[in-house]
mmCIF file of C-alpha atoms in Angstrom:
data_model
loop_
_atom_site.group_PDB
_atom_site.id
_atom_site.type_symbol
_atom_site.label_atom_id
_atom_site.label_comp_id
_atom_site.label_asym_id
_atom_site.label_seq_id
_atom_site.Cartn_x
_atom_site.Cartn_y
_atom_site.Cartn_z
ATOM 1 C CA UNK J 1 -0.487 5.250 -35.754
ATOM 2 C CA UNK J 2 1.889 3.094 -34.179
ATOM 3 C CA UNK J 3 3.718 -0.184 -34.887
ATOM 4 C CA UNK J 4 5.515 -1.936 -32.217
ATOM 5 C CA UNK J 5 7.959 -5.255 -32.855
ATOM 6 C CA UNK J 6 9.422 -7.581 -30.437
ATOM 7 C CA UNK J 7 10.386 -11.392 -30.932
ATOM 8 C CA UNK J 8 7.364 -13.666 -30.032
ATOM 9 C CA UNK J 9 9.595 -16.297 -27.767
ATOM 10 C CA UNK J 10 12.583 -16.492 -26.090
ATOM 11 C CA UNK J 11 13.899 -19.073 -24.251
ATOM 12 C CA UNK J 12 17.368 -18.826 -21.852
ATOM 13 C CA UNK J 13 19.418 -20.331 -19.010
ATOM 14 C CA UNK J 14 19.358 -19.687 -15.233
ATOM 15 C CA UNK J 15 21.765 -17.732 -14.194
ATOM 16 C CA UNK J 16 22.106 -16.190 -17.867
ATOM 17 C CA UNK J 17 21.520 -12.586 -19.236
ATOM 18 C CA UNK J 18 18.976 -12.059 -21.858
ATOM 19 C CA UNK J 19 18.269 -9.091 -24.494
ATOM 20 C CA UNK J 20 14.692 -8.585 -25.218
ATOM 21 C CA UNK J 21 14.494 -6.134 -28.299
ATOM 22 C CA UNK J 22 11.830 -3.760 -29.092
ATOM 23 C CA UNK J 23 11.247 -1.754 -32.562
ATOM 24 C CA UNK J 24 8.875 0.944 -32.699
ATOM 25 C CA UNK J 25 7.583 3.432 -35.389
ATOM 26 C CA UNK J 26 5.281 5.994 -33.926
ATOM 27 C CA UNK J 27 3.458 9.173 -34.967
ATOM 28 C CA UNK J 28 3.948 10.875 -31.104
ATOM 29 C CA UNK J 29 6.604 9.642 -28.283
ATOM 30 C CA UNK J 30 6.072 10.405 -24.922
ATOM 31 C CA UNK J 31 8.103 7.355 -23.925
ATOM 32 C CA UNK J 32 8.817 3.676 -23.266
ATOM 33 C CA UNK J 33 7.554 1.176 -20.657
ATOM 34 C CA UNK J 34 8.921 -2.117 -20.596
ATOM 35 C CA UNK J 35 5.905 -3.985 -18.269
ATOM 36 C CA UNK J 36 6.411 -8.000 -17.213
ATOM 37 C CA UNK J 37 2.887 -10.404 -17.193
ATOM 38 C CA UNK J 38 2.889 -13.907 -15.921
ATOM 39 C CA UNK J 39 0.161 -15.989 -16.830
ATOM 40 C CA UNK J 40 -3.442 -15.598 -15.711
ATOM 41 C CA UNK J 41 -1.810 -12.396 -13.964
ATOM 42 C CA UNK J 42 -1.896 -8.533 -14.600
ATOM 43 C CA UNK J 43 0.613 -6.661 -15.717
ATOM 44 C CA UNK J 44 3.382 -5.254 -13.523
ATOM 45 C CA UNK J 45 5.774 -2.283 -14.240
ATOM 46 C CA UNK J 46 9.261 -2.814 -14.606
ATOM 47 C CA UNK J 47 10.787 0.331 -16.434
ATOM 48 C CA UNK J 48 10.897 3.537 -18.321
ATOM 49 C CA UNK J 49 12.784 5.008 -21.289
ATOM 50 C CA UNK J 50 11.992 8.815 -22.623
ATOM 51 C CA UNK J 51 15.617 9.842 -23.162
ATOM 52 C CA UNK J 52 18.451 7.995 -24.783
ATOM 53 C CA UNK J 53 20.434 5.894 -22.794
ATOM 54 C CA UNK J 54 20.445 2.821 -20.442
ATOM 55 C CA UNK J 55 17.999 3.106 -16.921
ATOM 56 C CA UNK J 56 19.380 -0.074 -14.778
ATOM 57 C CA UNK J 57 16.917 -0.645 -11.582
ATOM 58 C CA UNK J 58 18.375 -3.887 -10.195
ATOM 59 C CA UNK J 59 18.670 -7.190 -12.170
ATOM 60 C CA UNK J 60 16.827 -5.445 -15.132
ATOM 61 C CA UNK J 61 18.058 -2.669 -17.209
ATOM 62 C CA UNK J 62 16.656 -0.861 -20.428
ATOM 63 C CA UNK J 63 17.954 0.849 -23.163
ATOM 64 C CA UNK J 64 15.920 3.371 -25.833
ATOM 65 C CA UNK J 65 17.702 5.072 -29.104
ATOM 66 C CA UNK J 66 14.927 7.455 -30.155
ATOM 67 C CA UNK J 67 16.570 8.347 -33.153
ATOM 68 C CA UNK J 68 16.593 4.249 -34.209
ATOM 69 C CA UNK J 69 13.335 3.565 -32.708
ATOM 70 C CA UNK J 70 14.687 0.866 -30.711
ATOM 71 C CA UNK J 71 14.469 -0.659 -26.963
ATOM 72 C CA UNK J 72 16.181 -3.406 -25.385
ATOM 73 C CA UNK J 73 14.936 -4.672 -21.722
ATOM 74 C CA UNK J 74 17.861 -6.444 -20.316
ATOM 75 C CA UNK J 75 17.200 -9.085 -17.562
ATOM 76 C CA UNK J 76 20.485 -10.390 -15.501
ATOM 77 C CA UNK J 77 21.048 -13.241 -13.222
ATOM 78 C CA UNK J 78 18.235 -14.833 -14.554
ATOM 79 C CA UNK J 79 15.599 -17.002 -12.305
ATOM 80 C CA UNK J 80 13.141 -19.690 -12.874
ATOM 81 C CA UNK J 81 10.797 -17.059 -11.904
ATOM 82 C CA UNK J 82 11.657 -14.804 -14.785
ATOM 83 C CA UNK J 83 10.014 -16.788 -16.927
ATOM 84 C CA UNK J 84 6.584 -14.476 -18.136
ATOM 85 C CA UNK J 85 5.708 -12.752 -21.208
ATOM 86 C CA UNK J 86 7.369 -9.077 -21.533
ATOM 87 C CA UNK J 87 5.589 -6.374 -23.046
ATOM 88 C CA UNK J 88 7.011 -3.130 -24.785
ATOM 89 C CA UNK J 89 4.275 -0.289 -24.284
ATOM 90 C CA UNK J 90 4.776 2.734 -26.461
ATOM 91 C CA UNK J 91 3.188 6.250 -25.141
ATOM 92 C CA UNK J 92 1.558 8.399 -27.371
ATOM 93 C CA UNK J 93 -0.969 10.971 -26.518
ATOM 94 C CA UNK J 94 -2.681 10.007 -23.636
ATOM 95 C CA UNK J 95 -2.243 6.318 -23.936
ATOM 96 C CA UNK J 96 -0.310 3.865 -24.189
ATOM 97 C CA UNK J 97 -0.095 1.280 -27.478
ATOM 98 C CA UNK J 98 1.394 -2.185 -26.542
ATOM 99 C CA UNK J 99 3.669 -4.872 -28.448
ATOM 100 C CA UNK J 100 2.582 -8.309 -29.083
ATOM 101 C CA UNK J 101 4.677 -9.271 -26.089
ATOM 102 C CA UNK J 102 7.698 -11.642 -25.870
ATOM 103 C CA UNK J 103 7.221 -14.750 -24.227
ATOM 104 C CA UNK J 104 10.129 -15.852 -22.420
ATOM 105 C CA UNK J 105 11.013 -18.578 -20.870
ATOM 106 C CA UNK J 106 14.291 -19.266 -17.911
ATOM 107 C CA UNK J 107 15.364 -23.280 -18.162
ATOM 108 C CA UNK J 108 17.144 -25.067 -15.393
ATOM 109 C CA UNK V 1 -2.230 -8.595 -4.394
ATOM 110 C CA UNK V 2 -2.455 -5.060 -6.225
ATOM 111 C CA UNK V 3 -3.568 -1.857 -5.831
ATOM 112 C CA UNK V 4 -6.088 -1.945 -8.041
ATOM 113 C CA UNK V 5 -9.212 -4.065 -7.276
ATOM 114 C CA UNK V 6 -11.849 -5.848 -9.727
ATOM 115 C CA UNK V 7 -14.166 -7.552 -9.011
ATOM 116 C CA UNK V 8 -15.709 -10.383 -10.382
ATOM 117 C CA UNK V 9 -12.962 -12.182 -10.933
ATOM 118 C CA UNK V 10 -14.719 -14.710 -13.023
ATOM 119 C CA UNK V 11 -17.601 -13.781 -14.476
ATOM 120 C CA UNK V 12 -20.017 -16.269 -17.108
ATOM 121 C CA UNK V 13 -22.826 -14.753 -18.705
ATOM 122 C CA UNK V 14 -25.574 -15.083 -21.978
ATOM 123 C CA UNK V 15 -25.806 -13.392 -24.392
ATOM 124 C CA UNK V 16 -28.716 -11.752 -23.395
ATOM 125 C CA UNK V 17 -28.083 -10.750 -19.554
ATOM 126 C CA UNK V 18 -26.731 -7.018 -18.114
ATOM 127 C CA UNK V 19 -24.085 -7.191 -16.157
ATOM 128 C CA UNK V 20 -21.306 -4.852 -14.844
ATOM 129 C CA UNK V 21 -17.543 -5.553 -14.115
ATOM 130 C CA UNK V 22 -16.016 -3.147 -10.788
ATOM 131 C CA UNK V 23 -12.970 -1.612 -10.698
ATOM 132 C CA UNK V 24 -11.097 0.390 -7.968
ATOM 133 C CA UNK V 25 -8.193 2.809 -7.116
ATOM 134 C CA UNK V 26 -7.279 4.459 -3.539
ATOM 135 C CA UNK V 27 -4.118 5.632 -4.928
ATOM 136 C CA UNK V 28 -4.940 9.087 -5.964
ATOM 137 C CA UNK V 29 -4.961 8.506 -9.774
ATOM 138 C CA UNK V 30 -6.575 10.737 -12.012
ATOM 139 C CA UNK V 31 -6.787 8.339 -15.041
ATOM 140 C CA UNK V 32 -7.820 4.986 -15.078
ATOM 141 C CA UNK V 33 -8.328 2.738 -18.142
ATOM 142 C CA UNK V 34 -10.172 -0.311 -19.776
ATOM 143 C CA UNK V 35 -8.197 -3.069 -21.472
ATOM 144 C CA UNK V 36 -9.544 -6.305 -23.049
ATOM 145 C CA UNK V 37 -6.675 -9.342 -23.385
ATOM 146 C CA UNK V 38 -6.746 -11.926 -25.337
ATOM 147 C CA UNK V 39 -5.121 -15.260 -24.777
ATOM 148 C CA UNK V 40 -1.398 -15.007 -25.387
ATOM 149 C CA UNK V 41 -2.172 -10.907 -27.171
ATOM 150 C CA UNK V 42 -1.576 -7.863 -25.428
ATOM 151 C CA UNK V 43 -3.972 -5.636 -23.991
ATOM 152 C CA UNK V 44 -6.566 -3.480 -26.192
ATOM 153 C CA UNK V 45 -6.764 -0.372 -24.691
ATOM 154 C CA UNK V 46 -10.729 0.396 -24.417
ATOM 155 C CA UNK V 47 -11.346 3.384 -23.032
ATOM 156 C CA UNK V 48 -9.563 6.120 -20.883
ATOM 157 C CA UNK V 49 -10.715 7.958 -18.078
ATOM 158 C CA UNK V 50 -8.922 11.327 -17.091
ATOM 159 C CA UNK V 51 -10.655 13.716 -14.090
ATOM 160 C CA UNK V 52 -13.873 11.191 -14.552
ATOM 161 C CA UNK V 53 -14.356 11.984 -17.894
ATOM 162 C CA UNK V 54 -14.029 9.728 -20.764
ATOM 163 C CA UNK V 55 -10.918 10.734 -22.546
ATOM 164 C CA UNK V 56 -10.447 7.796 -25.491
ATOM 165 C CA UNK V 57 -13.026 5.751 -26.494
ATOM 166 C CA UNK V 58 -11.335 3.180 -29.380
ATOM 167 C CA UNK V 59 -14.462 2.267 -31.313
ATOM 168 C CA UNK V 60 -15.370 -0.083 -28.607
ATOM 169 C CA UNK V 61 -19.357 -0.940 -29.705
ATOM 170 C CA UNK V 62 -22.171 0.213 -27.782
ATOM 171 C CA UNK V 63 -22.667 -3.184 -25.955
ATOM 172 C CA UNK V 64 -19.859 -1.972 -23.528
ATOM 173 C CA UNK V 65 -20.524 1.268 -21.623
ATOM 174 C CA UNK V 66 -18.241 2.735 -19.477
ATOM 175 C CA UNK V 67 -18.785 4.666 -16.676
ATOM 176 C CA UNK V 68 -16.923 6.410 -13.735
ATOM 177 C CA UNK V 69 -18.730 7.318 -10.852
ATOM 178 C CA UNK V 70 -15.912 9.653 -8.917
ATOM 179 C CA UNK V 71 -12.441 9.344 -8.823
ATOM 180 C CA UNK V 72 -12.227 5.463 -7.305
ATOM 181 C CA UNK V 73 -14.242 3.840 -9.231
ATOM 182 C CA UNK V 74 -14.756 2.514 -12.936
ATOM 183 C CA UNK V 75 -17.381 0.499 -14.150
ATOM 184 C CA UNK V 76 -18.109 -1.310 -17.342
ATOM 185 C CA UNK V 77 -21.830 -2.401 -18.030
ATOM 186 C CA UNK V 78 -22.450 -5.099 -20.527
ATOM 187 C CA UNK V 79 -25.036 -5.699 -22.293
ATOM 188 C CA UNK V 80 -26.082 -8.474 -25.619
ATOM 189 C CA UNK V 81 -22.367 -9.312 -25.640
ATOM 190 C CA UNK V 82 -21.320 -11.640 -28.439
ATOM 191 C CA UNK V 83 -19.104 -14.766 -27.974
ATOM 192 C CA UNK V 84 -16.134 -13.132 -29.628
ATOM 193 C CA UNK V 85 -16.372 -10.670 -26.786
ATOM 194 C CA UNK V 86 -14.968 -13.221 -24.159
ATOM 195 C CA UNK V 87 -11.706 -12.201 -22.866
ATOM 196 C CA UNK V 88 -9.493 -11.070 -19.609
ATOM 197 C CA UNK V 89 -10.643 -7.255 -19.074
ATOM 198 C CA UNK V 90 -8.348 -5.303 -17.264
ATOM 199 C CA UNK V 91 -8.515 -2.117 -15.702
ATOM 200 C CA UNK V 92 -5.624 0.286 -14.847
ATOM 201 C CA UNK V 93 -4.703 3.493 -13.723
ATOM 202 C CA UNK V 94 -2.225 5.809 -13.839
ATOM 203 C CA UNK V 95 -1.790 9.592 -11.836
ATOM 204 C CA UNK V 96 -3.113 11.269 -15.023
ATOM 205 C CA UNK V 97 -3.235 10.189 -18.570
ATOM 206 C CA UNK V 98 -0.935 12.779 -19.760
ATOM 207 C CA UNK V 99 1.791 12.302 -17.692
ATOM 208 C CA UNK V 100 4.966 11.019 -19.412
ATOM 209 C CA UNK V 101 6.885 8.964 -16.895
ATOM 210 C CA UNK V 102 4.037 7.336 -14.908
ATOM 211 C CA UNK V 103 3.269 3.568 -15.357
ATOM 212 C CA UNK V 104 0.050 2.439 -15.147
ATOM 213 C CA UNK V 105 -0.950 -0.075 -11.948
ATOM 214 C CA UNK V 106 -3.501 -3.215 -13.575
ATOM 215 C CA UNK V 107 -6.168 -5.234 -11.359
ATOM 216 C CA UNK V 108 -5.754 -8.567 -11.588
ATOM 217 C CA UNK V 109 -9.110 -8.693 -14.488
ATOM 218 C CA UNK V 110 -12.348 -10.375 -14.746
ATOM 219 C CA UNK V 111 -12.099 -13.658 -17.149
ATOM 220 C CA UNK V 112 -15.165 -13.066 -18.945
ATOM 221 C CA UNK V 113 -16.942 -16.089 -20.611
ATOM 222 C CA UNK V 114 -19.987 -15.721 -22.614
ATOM 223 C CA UNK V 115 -22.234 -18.644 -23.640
#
């Protein structure tokens, strides 16, 4: 099976940086998504870990230690519109298990 | 907008009716998925799709039946659905299901609501 963890809220400035944590135990690992979902809206991709080390694509970067079972999605420059629940997705064998989410939200 | 349509996009129904939420891909994918979400939970992955043919079935009861007619298109039929059963179903797909690095692309959902 598989047991995800991420903090349920977060709450930062604009124009901040903010470290959205993820800890995982899993039987299979076939990688990490890191997906962003604003209310009443689906889910959108924003990232993928399989290998150690940081992937940066833009204002967001993300981090996985597989050895620690640990991801970090790190947003930069932060905007009002950043503010939207993040979800950690763990892949297994032909699908995908997701966190609880972390709600998080960008103040003026 | 996304890639991946569903339709209804609101859907209310009893407890006794048949109905069937639409979903569809032109993007080539070879796996495509059924989530049910909560309010403020993640999605529950449902079922799983991969070449057409159901993959993953996560002990969803018999009152939801999956079915995928070719390659675009996923449908879920409903049938004597319970209150508890009212939710934000989301379909998704992704190239294949096995594929390590590739994300999977959600519809927007039907809001479900059953009296």
């Amino acid at each position: 099976g598989q047991n995800i963890d991420q903090p349920t809220e977060m709450t930062a400035t604009e124009g901040a940086i903010v470290q959205i944590n993820c800890t995982y135990q899993t039987s299979g690992f076939n990688g990490l998504f890191w997906y962003q979902q604003h209310a009443g809206e689906a889910p959108t991709f924003l990232s993928y870990n399989v290998l150690d080390g940081l992937e940066e694509k833009g204002r967001f970067s993300s981090f996985l230690s597989r050895s620690k079972g640990y991801s970090y999605l790190l947003l930069k420059e932060l905007q009002m519109k950043d503010s939207a629940s993040y979800l950690c997705a763990v892949k297994g064998a032909g699908k995908s298990t997701f966190g609880d989410g972390t709600t998080l939200t960008v103040k003026p | 907008d996304t890639e991946v349509t569903q339709t209804p996009k609101h859907l209310v129904m009893g407890m006794t009716n048949k109905k069937s939420l639409k979903c569809e891909q032109h993007m080539g994918h070879r796996a495509m998925y059924w989530y049910k979400q909560k309010a403020k939970k993640p999605p529950e992955l449902m079922f799983v799709y991969s070449y057409e043919k159901l993959s993953i079935n996560e002990s969803v009861p018999s009152r939801f039946s999956p079915e995928c007619p070719n390659s675009s298109l996923l449908n879920l039929h409903l049938h004597a659905l319970q209150p508890e059963d009212s939710a934000l179903y989301l379909c998704a797909s992704s190239s294949t299901s096995g594929a390590y690095n590739q994300p999977q692309h959600f519809g927007d959902g039907t809001r479900l609501s059953i009296l």
